[in-house]
Short mmCIF file of C-alpha atoms and ligand atoms in Angstrom, two decimals:
data_model
loop_
_atom_site.label_atom_id
_atom_site.label_comp_id
_atom_site.label_asym_id
_atom_site.label_seq_id
_atom_site.Cartn_x
_atom_site.Cartn_y
_atom_site.Cartn_z
CA MET A 1 72.56 66.35 6.06
CA THR A 2 74.51 65.35 9.16
CA ALA A 3 75.39 61.84 10.27
CA ARG A 4 75.06 62.72 13.96
CA PRO A 5 72.70 65.62 14.70
CA MET A 6 73.51 67.22 18.02
CA GLN A 7 72.47 69.81 20.51
CA LEU A 8 75.02 72.00 22.30
CA SER A 9 74.64 73.99 25.49
CA PHE A 10 76.75 77.07 26.13
CA ALA A 11 78.72 74.96 28.64
CA ASP A 12 79.35 72.31 25.95
CA VAL A 13 80.80 75.00 23.68
CA LEU A 14 83.01 76.36 26.47
CA ALA A 15 84.37 72.85 27.10
CA MET A 16 85.54 72.45 23.48
CA PRO A 17 89.00 73.58 22.31
CA LEU A 18 88.77 77.30 21.50
CA ILE A 19 90.88 79.51 19.26
CA GLU A 20 91.18 83.28 19.17
CA ARG A 21 91.75 85.29 15.99
CA TYR A 22 91.72 88.89 14.74
CA VAL A 23 89.18 88.95 11.92
CA THR A 24 87.90 91.89 9.87
CA LEU A 25 84.20 91.86 9.08
CA SER A 26 82.63 94.01 6.38
CA CYS A 27 79.04 94.60 5.37
CA VAL A 28 77.87 94.26 1.77
CA SER A 29 76.11 97.61 2.29
CA ASN A 30 79.42 99.36 2.93
CA ASP A 31 79.92 101.81 0.08
CA VAL A 32 83.35 102.95 -1.10
CA GLY A 33 85.10 104.63 1.83
CA GLY A 34 82.21 103.71 4.15
CA PRO A 35 82.12 102.93 7.88
CA TYR A 36 80.55 99.43 7.88
CA VAL A 37 83.76 97.50 8.41
CA GLY A 38 85.53 96.58 11.62
CA THR A 39 88.08 94.29 13.19
CA ALA A 40 87.80 92.41 16.45
CA ARG A 41 89.47 89.56 18.32
CA TRP A 42 87.08 86.62 18.24
CA LEU A 43 87.19 83.57 20.52
CA GLY A 44 85.31 80.48 19.45
CA VAL A 45 85.12 76.85 18.41
CA PRO A 46 86.41 76.08 14.92
CA LEU A 47 83.30 75.35 12.86
CA SER A 48 85.19 72.65 10.97
CA ALA A 49 85.67 70.66 14.19
CA LEU A 50 82.01 71.08 15.07
CA LEU A 51 80.84 69.94 11.64
CA ARG A 52 83.21 66.98 11.58
CA LYS A 53 81.77 65.93 14.91
CA ALA A 54 78.29 66.12 13.41
CA GLY A 55 79.44 64.31 10.27
CA ILE A 56 79.01 66.05 6.91
CA ARG A 57 76.93 64.00 4.44
CA SER A 58 78.00 64.19 0.80
CA GLY A 59 76.07 66.79 -1.17
CA ALA A 60 75.80 69.14 1.82
CA GLN A 61 76.67 72.28 -0.15
CA GLN A 62 75.64 74.86 2.35
CA LEU A 63 75.82 75.56 6.06
CA LEU A 64 72.52 77.26 6.78
CA SER A 65 72.37 79.11 10.08
CA SER A 66 69.35 80.63 11.74
CA SER A 67 68.85 83.09 14.48
CA ILE A 68 66.46 84.22 17.17
CA ASP A 69 65.52 87.25 15.01
CA GLY A 70 64.43 85.06 12.09
CA MET A 71 67.54 85.78 10.02
CA THR A 72 68.86 82.93 7.87
CA ILE A 73 72.39 82.97 6.49
CA GLY A 74 73.99 80.47 4.12
CA THR A 75 77.71 79.79 3.87
CA PRO A 76 79.22 77.33 1.36
CA THR A 77 80.36 74.18 3.23
CA GLU A 78 83.48 74.15 1.06
CA ILE A 79 84.50 77.57 2.41
CA VAL A 80 83.78 76.68 6.03
CA MET A 81 85.89 73.51 5.67
CA ASP A 82 88.82 74.85 3.58
CA GLY A 83 91.09 75.51 6.54
CA ARG A 84 90.25 79.14 7.26
CA ASP A 85 89.42 80.14 10.84
CA ALA A 86 85.63 79.87 10.59
CA LEU A 87 84.28 80.11 14.14
CA LEU A 88 81.27 79.65 16.30
CA ALA A 89 82.33 82.66 18.37
CA ILE A 90 81.41 83.29 21.99
CA ALA A 91 83.66 86.22 22.86
CA MET A 92 84.82 89.46 21.27
CA ASN A 93 87.85 91.46 22.33
CA GLY A 94 88.30 89.40 25.48
CA GLU A 95 84.72 89.69 26.72
CA PRO A 96 81.49 87.76 26.21
CA LEU A 97 79.86 88.88 22.96
CA PRO A 98 78.03 92.16 23.46
CA VAL A 99 74.28 91.67 22.84
CA GLU A 100 74.42 93.84 19.70
CA HIS A 101 77.20 91.63 18.32
CA GLY A 102 75.44 88.32 18.83
CA PHE A 103 75.41 87.11 22.46
CA PRO A 104 75.56 84.27 23.34
CA ALA A 105 77.07 82.92 20.11
CA ARG A 106 77.57 83.91 16.48
CA LEU A 107 79.39 82.79 13.37
CA ILE A 108 82.53 84.43 12.01
CA VAL A 109 83.78 83.18 8.64
CA PRO A 110 86.76 85.20 7.36
CA GLY A 111 86.49 86.31 3.74
CA LEU A 112 82.73 86.68 3.37
CA PHE A 113 80.41 89.63 3.89
CA GLY A 114 78.38 89.53 7.10
CA TYR A 115 75.11 88.62 5.37
CA ALA A 116 76.72 85.38 4.15
CA SER A 117 78.76 84.42 7.19
CA ALA A 118 78.29 86.23 10.47
CA THR A 119 75.00 84.99 12.01
CA LYS A 120 74.37 86.62 15.38
CA TRP A 121 72.22 85.20 18.23
CA ILE A 122 72.52 81.87 16.47
CA THR A 123 70.08 79.08 17.28
CA ASP A 124 70.54 76.44 14.55
CA LEU A 125 73.10 75.14 12.13
CA GLU A 126 71.90 72.93 9.32
CA LEU A 127 73.81 71.26 6.51
CA THR A 128 71.75 71.40 3.36
CA THR A 129 71.86 72.13 -0.37
CA PHE A 130 71.82 75.50 -2.11
CA ASP A 131 68.10 74.90 -2.83
CA THR A 132 67.28 76.49 0.51
CA ARG A 133 67.78 80.20 -0.09
CA PRO A 134 68.77 82.35 2.88
CA TYR A 135 67.19 85.72 3.68
CA TRP A 136 69.36 88.06 1.57
CA VAL A 137 69.77 85.55 -1.26
CA GLN A 138 65.96 85.45 -1.56
CA ARG A 139 66.22 89.22 -2.01
CA GLY A 140 68.68 88.95 -4.88
CA TYR A 141 72.08 89.21 -3.21
CA ASP A 142 74.92 87.01 -4.38
CA ARG A 143 74.89 83.52 -2.84
CA THR A 144 78.56 83.41 -1.85
CA GLY A 145 79.05 86.99 -0.65
CA MET A 146 82.82 87.14 -1.14
CA ALA A 147 84.21 90.20 0.66
CA ARG A 148 85.54 92.89 -1.70
CA THR A 149 88.92 94.57 -1.42
CA GLY A 150 88.49 97.98 0.17
CA SER A 151 90.61 100.94 1.21
CA ARG A 152 89.63 104.09 3.05
CA ILE A 153 91.18 107.48 3.72
CA ASP A 154 90.48 108.43 7.35
CA LEU A 155 92.78 111.46 7.48
CA PRO A 156 92.55 114.18 6.35
CA ARG A 157 88.75 114.37 6.29
CA PRO A 158 86.99 115.33 3.04
CA PHE A 159 87.22 119.10 2.44
CA GLU A 160 89.37 119.53 5.53
CA ARG A 161 91.69 122.57 5.54
CA VAL A 162 95.28 121.73 6.38
CA ARG A 163 98.51 123.76 6.63
CA PRO A 164 101.24 123.44 3.97
CA GLY A 165 104.10 121.14 4.92
CA VAL A 166 104.08 117.51 6.01
CA VAL A 167 100.51 116.24 6.41
CA THR A 168 99.92 112.62 7.45
CA VAL A 169 97.45 110.86 5.16
CA ALA A 170 96.21 107.67 6.82
CA GLY A 171 93.55 104.99 6.70
CA ILE A 172 92.78 101.29 6.48
CA ALA A 173 92.72 98.63 3.78
CA TYR A 174 91.22 95.16 3.82
CA ALA A 175 90.78 92.12 1.60
CA GLN A 176 89.65 89.39 3.96
CA HIS A 177 91.32 86.01 3.43
CA ARG A 178 93.46 87.41 0.62
CA GLY A 179 95.43 89.88 2.73
CA ILE A 180 96.83 93.30 1.87
CA SER A 181 100.28 93.61 0.30
CA ALA A 182 100.32 97.33 -0.56
CA VAL A 183 98.31 100.52 -0.33
CA GLN A 184 98.99 103.27 -2.83
CA LEU A 185 98.04 106.94 -3.04
CA ARG A 186 98.08 109.42 -5.84
CA PHE A 187 97.71 113.16 -5.68
CA ASP A 188 95.90 115.11 -8.39
CA GLY A 189 96.07 112.14 -10.78
CA GLY A 190 99.89 111.90 -10.51
CA PRO A 191 102.00 108.74 -10.11
CA TRP A 192 101.04 106.19 -7.47
CA GLN A 193 103.01 106.39 -4.22
CA GLU A 194 103.56 103.50 -1.79
CA THR A 195 102.33 104.03 1.76
CA GLU A 196 103.75 102.61 4.97
CA LEU A 197 101.74 99.68 6.37
CA THR A 198 101.31 98.32 9.88
CA THR A 199 102.61 94.78 10.47
CA SER A 200 100.42 92.13 8.90
CA VAL A 201 98.38 90.25 11.51
CA GLY A 202 97.19 87.74 8.91
CA LEU A 203 95.21 87.29 5.71
CA ASP A 204 91.91 87.94 7.47
CA THR A 205 92.79 91.23 9.15
CA TRP A 206 92.86 94.77 7.82
CA ARG A 207 96.06 96.83 7.78
CA GLN A 208 96.42 100.46 8.67
CA TRP A 209 98.54 102.66 6.40
CA ARG A 210 99.99 106.16 6.42
CA TYR A 211 101.88 108.50 4.12
CA PRO A 212 103.80 111.69 4.94
CA TRP A 213 102.53 114.10 2.30
CA GLN A 214 104.42 117.28 1.40
CA ALA A 215 101.31 119.40 1.02
CA ALA A 216 101.57 122.52 -1.17
CA THR A 217 99.03 125.33 -1.15
CA GLY A 218 95.87 124.73 -3.17
CA ALA A 219 93.06 122.21 -3.51
CA HIS A 220 94.22 118.61 -3.93
CA ARG A 221 92.53 115.35 -4.71
CA ILE A 222 93.89 112.25 -2.95
CA GLU A 223 92.97 108.79 -4.26
CA VAL A 224 93.67 105.45 -2.59
CA ARG A 225 93.80 101.87 -3.81
CA ALA A 226 94.92 98.60 -2.22
CA VAL A 227 96.75 95.61 -3.65
CA ASP A 228 95.64 92.32 -2.13
CA GLY A 229 97.93 89.52 -0.99
CA ARG A 230 97.64 87.80 -4.36
CA GLY A 231 98.78 90.91 -6.25
CA ALA A 232 95.33 91.96 -7.48
CA ILE A 233 94.84 95.73 -7.60
CA GLN A 234 91.57 96.97 -6.11
CA PRO A 235 89.28 97.61 -9.10
CA GLU A 236 88.74 101.23 -10.11
CA ALA A 237 85.32 100.64 -11.70
CA ARG A 238 82.40 101.64 -9.50
CA THR A 239 79.77 99.01 -8.82
CA PRO A 240 76.80 99.50 -6.49
CA VAL A 241 76.26 97.66 -3.22
CA PHE A 242 73.61 95.40 -4.80
CA PRO A 243 74.03 92.48 -5.54
CA SER A 244 77.62 91.66 -4.54
CA GLY A 245 79.21 94.67 -2.86
CA ALA A 246 80.58 98.06 -3.93
CA THR A 247 83.87 98.49 -5.77
CA GLY A 248 85.87 101.58 -6.74
CA TRP A 249 88.56 103.86 -5.34
CA GLU A 250 87.91 106.33 -2.59
CA SER A 251 89.10 109.90 -3.00
CA VAL A 252 89.04 113.02 -0.89
CA VAL A 253 89.58 116.66 -1.75
CA VAL A 254 91.62 118.68 0.73
CA THR A 255 92.39 122.38 0.81
CA VAL A 256 95.90 123.41 1.81
CA THR A 257 96.12 127.02 3.05
CA THR A 258 98.40 129.02 5.29
N1 MTE B 1 70.83 87.26 13.38
C1 MTE B 1 71.36 88.15 12.54
N2 MTE B 1 72.66 88.04 12.24
C2 MTE B 1 73.23 88.92 11.41
C3 MTE B 1 72.48 89.96 10.81
C4 MTE B 1 71.10 90.06 11.15
O1 MTE B 1 70.35 90.94 10.70
N3 MTE B 1 70.58 89.13 12.02
N4 MTE B 1 73.08 90.83 9.94
C5 MTE B 1 74.30 90.35 9.29
C6 MTE B 1 75.01 91.40 8.59
S1 MTE B 1 74.28 91.94 7.15
C7 MTE B 1 76.22 91.88 9.00
S2 MTE B 1 77.08 92.97 8.05
C8 MTE B 1 76.80 91.47 10.31
C9 MTE B 1 77.16 92.68 11.18
O2 MTE B 1 77.77 92.24 12.36
P1 MTE B 1 78.04 93.27 13.54
O3 MTE B 1 76.73 93.81 13.98
O4 MTE B 1 78.73 92.48 14.62
O5 MTE B 1 78.94 94.34 12.99
O6 MTE B 1 75.94 90.62 11.03
C10 MTE B 1 75.26 89.66 10.26
N5 MTE B 1 74.55 88.78 11.14
MO1 MO B 2 75.56 93.59 6.36
#
């Protein structure tokens, strides 16, 4: 559903105006507190410019991308075109994309889980309707794949033994394209405490946080929750990964002994 179908070589892409952004990418399979989330600096062509060049026909609801490995990924056209930094990316952290991250080119669309946005080793982009169902949507996953708000305690580790006194509790929090405005901790079900956050890079990038905890002897449970940039508190209710991503608060139990 394009007015002017086109073919692009790698050199054509390099010759277009490029932008570079820090974007956090999370996987729908990332469970509460899990490791399948990361942040990188991506260099690429704004997808909106590319699609405008091709000419978007009315009714083109979905940008369907395909890959050398047979993967198909669908991203709502409305989201790609709403002004966010959706990219056809060719570099990561100042270097050509590593093969495992999509060389020579991949998509990065801030705010959506990878299965709905982050096509690696991309070969084709097609504007179409939602009638064409991409790989994971055929398998029951949510069509839009909106990234969930998440927060993780990286330190101390679960069941770690620490000394009484000041213990730094630290981690990350992310809510891609909504931003993070606060991260809160509570100890043994007590009142929520505000943590200290790193400077905000932007709505699409995670923030690190830390809290100097006065740890007293005994076993303690630490819970974390984030507040997104719109003021929404990360939901406490646990949902599974399928079909639209896990929710719930992470907690760790730590033993404080001399
Ligand atoms: N071609 C292709 N692209 C893909 C996938 C895939 O299996 N094949 N997996 C997607 C999923 S589910 C995620 S979470 C991200 C992971 O990107 P990363 O490997 O750079 O972390 O890539 C996405 N792009
Ligand atoms: Mo994923």
